[in-house]
Coordinates of N, CA and C in Angstrom, one line a residue:
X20 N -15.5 0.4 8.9 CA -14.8 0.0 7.7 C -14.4 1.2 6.8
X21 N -15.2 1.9 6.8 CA -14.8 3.4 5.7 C -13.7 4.0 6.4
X22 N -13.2 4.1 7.9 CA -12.0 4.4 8.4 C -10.9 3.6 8.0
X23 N -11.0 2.3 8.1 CA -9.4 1.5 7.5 C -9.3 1.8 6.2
X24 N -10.9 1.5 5.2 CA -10.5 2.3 3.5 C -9.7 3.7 3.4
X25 N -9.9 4.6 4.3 CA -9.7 6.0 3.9 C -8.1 6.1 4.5
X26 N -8.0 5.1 5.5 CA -6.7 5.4 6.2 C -5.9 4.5 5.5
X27 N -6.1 3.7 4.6 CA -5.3 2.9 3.9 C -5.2 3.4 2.5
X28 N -5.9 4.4 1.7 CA -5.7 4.9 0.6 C -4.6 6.3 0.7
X29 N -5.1 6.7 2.5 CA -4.1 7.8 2.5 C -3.1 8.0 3.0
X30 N -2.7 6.8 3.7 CA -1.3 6.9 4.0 C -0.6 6.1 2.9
X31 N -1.2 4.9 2.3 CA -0.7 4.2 1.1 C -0.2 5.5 -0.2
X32 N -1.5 6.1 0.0 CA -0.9 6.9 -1.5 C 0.1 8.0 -0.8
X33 N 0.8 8.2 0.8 CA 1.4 8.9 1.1 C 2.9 8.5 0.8
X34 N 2.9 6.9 0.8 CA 4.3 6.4 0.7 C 4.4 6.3 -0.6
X35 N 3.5 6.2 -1.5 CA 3.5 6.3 -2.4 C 4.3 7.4 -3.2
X36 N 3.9 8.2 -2.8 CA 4.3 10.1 -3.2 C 5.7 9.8 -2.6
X37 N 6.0 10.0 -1.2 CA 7.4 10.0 -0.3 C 8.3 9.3 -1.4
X38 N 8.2 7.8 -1.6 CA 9.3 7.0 -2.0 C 9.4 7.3 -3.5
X39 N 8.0 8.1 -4.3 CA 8.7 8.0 -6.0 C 9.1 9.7 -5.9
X40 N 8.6 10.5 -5.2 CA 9.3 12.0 -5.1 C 11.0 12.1 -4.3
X41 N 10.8 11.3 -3.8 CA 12.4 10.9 -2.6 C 13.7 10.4 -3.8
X42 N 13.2 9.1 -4.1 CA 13.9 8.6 -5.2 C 14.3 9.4 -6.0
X43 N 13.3 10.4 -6.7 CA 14.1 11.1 -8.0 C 14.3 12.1 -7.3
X44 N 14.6 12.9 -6.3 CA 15.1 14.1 -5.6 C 16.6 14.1 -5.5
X45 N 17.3 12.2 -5.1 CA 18.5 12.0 -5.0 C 19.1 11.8 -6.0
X46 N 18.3 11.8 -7.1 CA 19.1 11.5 -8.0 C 18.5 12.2 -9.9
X47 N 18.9 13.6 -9.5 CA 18.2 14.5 -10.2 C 18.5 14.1 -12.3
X48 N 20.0 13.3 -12.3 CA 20.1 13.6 -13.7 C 19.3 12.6 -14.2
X49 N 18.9 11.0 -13.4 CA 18.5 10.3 -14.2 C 16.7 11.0 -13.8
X50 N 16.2 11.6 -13.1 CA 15.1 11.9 -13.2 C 14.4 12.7 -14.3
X51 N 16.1 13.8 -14.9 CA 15.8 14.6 -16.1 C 15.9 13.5 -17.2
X52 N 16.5 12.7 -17.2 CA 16.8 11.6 -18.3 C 15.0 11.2 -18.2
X53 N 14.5 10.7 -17.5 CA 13.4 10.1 -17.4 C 12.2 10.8 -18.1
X54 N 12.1 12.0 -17.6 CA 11.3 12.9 -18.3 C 11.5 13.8 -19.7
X55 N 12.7 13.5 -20.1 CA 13.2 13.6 -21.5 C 13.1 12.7 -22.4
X56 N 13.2 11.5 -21.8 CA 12.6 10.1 -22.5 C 11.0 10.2 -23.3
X57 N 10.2 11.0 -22.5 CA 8.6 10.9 -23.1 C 8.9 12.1 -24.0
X58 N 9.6 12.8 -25.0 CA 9.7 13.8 -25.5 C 8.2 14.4 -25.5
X59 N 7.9 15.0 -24.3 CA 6.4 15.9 -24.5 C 7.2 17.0 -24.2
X60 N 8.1 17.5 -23.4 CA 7.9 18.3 -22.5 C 9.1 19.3 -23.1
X61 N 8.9 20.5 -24.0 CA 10.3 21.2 -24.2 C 11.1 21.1 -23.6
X62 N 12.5 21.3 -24.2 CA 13.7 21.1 -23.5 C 14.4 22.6 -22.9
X63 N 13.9 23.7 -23.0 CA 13.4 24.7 -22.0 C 13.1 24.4 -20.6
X64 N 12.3 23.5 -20.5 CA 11.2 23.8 -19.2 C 11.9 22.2 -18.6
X65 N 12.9 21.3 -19.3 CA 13.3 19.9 -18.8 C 14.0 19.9 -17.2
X66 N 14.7 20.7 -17.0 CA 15.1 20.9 -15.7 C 14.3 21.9 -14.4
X67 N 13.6 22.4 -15.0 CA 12.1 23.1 -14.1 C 11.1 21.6 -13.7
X68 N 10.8 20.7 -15.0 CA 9.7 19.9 -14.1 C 10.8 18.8 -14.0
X69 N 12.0 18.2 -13.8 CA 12.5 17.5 -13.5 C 13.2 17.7 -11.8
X70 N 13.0 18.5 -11.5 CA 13.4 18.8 -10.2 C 12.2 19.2 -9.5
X71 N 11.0 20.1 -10.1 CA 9.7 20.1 -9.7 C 8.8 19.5 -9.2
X72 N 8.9 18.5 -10.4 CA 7.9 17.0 -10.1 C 8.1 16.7 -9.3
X73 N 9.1 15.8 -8.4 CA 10.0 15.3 -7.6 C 9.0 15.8 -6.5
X74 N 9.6 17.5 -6.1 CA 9.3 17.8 -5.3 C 8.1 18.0 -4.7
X75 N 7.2 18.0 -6.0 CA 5.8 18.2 -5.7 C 5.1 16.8 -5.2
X76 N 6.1 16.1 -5.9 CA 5.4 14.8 -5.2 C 6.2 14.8 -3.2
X77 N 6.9 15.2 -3.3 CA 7.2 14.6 -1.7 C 6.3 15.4 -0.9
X78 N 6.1 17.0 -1.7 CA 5.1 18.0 -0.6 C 3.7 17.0 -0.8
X79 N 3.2 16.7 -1.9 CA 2.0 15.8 -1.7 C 2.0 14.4 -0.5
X80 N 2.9 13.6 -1.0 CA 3.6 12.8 0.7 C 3.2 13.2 1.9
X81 N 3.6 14.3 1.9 CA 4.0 15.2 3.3 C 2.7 15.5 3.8
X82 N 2.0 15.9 2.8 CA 0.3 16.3 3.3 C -0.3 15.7 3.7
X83 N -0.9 14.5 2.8 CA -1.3 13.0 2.8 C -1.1 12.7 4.7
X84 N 0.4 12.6 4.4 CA 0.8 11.8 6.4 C 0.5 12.6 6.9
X85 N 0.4 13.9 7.0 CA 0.0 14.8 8.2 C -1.2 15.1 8.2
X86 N -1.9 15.0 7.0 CA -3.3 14.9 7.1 C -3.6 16.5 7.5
X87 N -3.0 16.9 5.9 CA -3.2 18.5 5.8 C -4.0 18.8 4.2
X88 N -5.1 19.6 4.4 CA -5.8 19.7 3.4 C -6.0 18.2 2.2
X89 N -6.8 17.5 3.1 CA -7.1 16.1 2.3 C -7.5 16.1 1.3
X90 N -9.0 16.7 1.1 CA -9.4 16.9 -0.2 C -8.4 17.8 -1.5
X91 N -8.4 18.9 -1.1 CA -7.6 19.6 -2.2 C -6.3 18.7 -2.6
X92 N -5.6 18.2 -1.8 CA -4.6 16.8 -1.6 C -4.9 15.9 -3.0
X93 N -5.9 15.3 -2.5 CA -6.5 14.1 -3.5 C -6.9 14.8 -4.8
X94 N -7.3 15.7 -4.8 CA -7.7 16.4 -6.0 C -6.3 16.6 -6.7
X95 N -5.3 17.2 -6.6 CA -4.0 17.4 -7.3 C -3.4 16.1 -7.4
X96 N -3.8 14.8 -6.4 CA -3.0 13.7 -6.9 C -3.9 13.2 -7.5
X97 N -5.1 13.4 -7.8 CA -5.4 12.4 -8.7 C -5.5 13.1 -10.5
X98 N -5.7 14.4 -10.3 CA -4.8 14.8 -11.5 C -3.8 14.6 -12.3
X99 N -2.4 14.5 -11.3 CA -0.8 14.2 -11.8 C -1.4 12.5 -12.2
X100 N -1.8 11.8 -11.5 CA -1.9 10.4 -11.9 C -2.6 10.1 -13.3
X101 N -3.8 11.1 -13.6 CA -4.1 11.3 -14.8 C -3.2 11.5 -16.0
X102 N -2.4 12.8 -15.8 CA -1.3 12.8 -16.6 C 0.0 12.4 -16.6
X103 N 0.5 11.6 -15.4 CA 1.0 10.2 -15.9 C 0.6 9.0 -16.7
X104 N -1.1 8.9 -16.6 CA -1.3 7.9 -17.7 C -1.5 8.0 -18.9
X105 N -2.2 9.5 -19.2 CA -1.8 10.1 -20.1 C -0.6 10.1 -20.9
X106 N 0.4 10.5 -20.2 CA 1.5 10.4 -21.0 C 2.3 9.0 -21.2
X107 N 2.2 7.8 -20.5 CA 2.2 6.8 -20.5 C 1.4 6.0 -21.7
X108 N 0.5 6.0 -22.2 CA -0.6 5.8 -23.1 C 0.4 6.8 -24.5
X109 N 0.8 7.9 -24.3 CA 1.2 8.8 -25.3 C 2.4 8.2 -25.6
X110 N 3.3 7.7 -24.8 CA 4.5 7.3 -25.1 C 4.5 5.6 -26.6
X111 N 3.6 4.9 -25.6 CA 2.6 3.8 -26.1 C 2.6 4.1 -27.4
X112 N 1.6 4.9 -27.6 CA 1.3 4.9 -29.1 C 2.0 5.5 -30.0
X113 N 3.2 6.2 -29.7 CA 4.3 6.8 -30.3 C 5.6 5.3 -31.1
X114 N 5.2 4.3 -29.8 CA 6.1 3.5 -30.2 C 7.2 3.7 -29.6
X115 N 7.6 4.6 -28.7 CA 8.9 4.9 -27.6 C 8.8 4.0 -26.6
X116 N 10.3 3.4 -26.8 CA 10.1 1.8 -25.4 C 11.1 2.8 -24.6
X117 N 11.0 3.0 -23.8 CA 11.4 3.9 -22.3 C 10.8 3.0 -21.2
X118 N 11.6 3.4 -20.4 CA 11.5 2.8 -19.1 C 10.6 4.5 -18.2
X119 N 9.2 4.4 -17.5 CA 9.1 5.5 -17.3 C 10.0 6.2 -15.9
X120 N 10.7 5.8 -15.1 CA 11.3 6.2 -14.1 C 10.5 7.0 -13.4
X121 N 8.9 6.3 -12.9 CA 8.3 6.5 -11.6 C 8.9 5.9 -10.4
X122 N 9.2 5.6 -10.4 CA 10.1 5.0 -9.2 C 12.2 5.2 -9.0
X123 N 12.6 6.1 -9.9 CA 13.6 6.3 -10.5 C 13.8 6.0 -11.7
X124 N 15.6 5.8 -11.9 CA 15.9 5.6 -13.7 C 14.7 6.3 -14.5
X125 N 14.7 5.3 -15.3 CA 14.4 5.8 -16.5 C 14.8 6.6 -17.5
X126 N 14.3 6.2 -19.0 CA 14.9 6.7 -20.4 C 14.6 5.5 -20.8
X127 N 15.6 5.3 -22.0 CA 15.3 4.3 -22.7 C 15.8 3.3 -22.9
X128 N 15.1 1.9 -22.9 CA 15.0 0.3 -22.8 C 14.0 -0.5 -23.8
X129 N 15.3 -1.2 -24.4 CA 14.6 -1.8 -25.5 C 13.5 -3.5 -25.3
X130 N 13.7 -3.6 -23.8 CA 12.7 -4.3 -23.4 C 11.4 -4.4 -22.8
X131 N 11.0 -2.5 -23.3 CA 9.9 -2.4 -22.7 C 8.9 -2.2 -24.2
X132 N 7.8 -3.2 -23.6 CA 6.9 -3.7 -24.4 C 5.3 -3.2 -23.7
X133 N 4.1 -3.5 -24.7 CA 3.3 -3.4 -24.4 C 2.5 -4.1 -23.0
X134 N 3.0 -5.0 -22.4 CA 2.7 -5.6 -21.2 C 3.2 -4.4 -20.3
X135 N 4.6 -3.8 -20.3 CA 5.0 -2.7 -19.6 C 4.2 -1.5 -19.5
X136 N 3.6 -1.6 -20.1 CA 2.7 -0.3 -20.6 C 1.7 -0.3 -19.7
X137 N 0.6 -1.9 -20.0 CA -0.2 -2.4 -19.2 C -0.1 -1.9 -17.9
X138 N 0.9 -2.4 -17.7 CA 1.2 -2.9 -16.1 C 1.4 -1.3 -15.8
X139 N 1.8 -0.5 -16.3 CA 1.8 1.1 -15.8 C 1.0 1.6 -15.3
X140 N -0.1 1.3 -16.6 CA -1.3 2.1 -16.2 C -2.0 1.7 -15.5
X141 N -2.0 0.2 -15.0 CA -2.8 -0.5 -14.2 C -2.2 0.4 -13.1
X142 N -1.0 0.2 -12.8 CA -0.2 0.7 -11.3 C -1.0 1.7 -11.4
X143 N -0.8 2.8 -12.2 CA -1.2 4.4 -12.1 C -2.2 4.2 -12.1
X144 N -3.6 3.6 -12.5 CA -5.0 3.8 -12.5 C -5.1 3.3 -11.0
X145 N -4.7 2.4 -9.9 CA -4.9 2.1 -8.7 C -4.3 3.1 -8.2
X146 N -3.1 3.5 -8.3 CA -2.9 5.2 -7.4 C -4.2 6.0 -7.9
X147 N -4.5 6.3 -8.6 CA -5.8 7.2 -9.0 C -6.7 6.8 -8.0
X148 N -7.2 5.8 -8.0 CA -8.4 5.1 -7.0 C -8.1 5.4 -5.8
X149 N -6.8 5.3 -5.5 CA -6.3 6.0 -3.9 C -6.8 7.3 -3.6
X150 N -6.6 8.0 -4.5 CA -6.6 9.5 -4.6 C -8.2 9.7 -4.3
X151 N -8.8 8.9 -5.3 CA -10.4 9.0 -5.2 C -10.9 9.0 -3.6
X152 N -10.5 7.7 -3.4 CA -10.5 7.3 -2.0 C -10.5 8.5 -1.1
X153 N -9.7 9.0 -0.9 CA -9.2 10.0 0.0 C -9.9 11.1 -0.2
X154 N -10.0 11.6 -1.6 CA -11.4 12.6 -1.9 C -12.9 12.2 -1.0
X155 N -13.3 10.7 -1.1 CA -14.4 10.7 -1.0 C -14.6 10.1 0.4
X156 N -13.8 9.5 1.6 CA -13.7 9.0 2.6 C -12.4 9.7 3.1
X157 N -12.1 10.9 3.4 CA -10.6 11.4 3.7 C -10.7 10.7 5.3
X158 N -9.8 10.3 5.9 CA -9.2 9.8 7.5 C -9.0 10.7 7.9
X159 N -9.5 11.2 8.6 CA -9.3 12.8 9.5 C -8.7 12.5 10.8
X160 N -8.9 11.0 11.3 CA -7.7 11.0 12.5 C -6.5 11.0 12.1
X161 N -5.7 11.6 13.8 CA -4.3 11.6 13.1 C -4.1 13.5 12.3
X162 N -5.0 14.1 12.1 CA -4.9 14.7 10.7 C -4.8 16.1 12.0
X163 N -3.4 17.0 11.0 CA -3.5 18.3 11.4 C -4.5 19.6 11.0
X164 N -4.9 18.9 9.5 CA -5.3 19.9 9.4 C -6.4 19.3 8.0
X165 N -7.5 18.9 8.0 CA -8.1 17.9 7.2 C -8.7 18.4 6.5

């Protein structure tokens, strides 16, 4: 049983990374739009982590499936998933209705409400649990380098 948990948190959280790092890779202006929407992040450094992030998520992807350095892996994703909810929660309480464009788009939408919010951090707290998962049961079959 601990094999299907660890192999389903780590390839799950691998498509996970692939398809929201892939997404904003193709399409870099609304990904800068996205991350300029949460005004945290100077607008100095907006095109550094707007093409960064991205990236860092597909190399996380990349690891995950190949099943290279699992732990250290799960440790940096479950970090970033922290500070997505972090900043998700920070947007919240600001009162900024943004669409967060984890999955692309994003900026801002006047139909995002506190249910949206919910529903974020619920998404993002279950990627977190993935991450755990994989920390604490990593799937070493399959794995190049675990």
């Amino acid at each position: 049983m601990k094999d299907v948990l660890g192999a389903i948190a780590r390839f799950g959280l691998a498509i996970v990374w692939l398809v929201s790092g892939g997404i904003k890779l193709m399409d870099p202006l609304a990904s800068r739009q996205a991350v300029q929407a949460f005004e945290i992040i100077p607008r100095d450094y907006l095109q550094a982590v707007s093409v960064g992030l991205p990236a860092l998520e597909v190399i996380l992807g990349l690891l995950l499936l190949f099943g290279i350095f699992l732990r250290p892996t799960a440790i940096v994703s479950g970090v970033l998933m922290g500070i997505f909810i972090a900043a998700i929660i920070s947007v919240w309480a600001r009162g900024l209705q943004i669409d967060c464009g984890c999955f692309g788009g994003g900026g801002y939408n006047p139909e995002v409400g506190p249910a949206t919010y919910l529903t974020e951090i619920a998404r993002d707290a279950g990627f977190l649990l993935l991450a755990v998962i994989v920390y604490w049961r990593p799937f070493r079959r399959l794995a190049i380098a675990p």
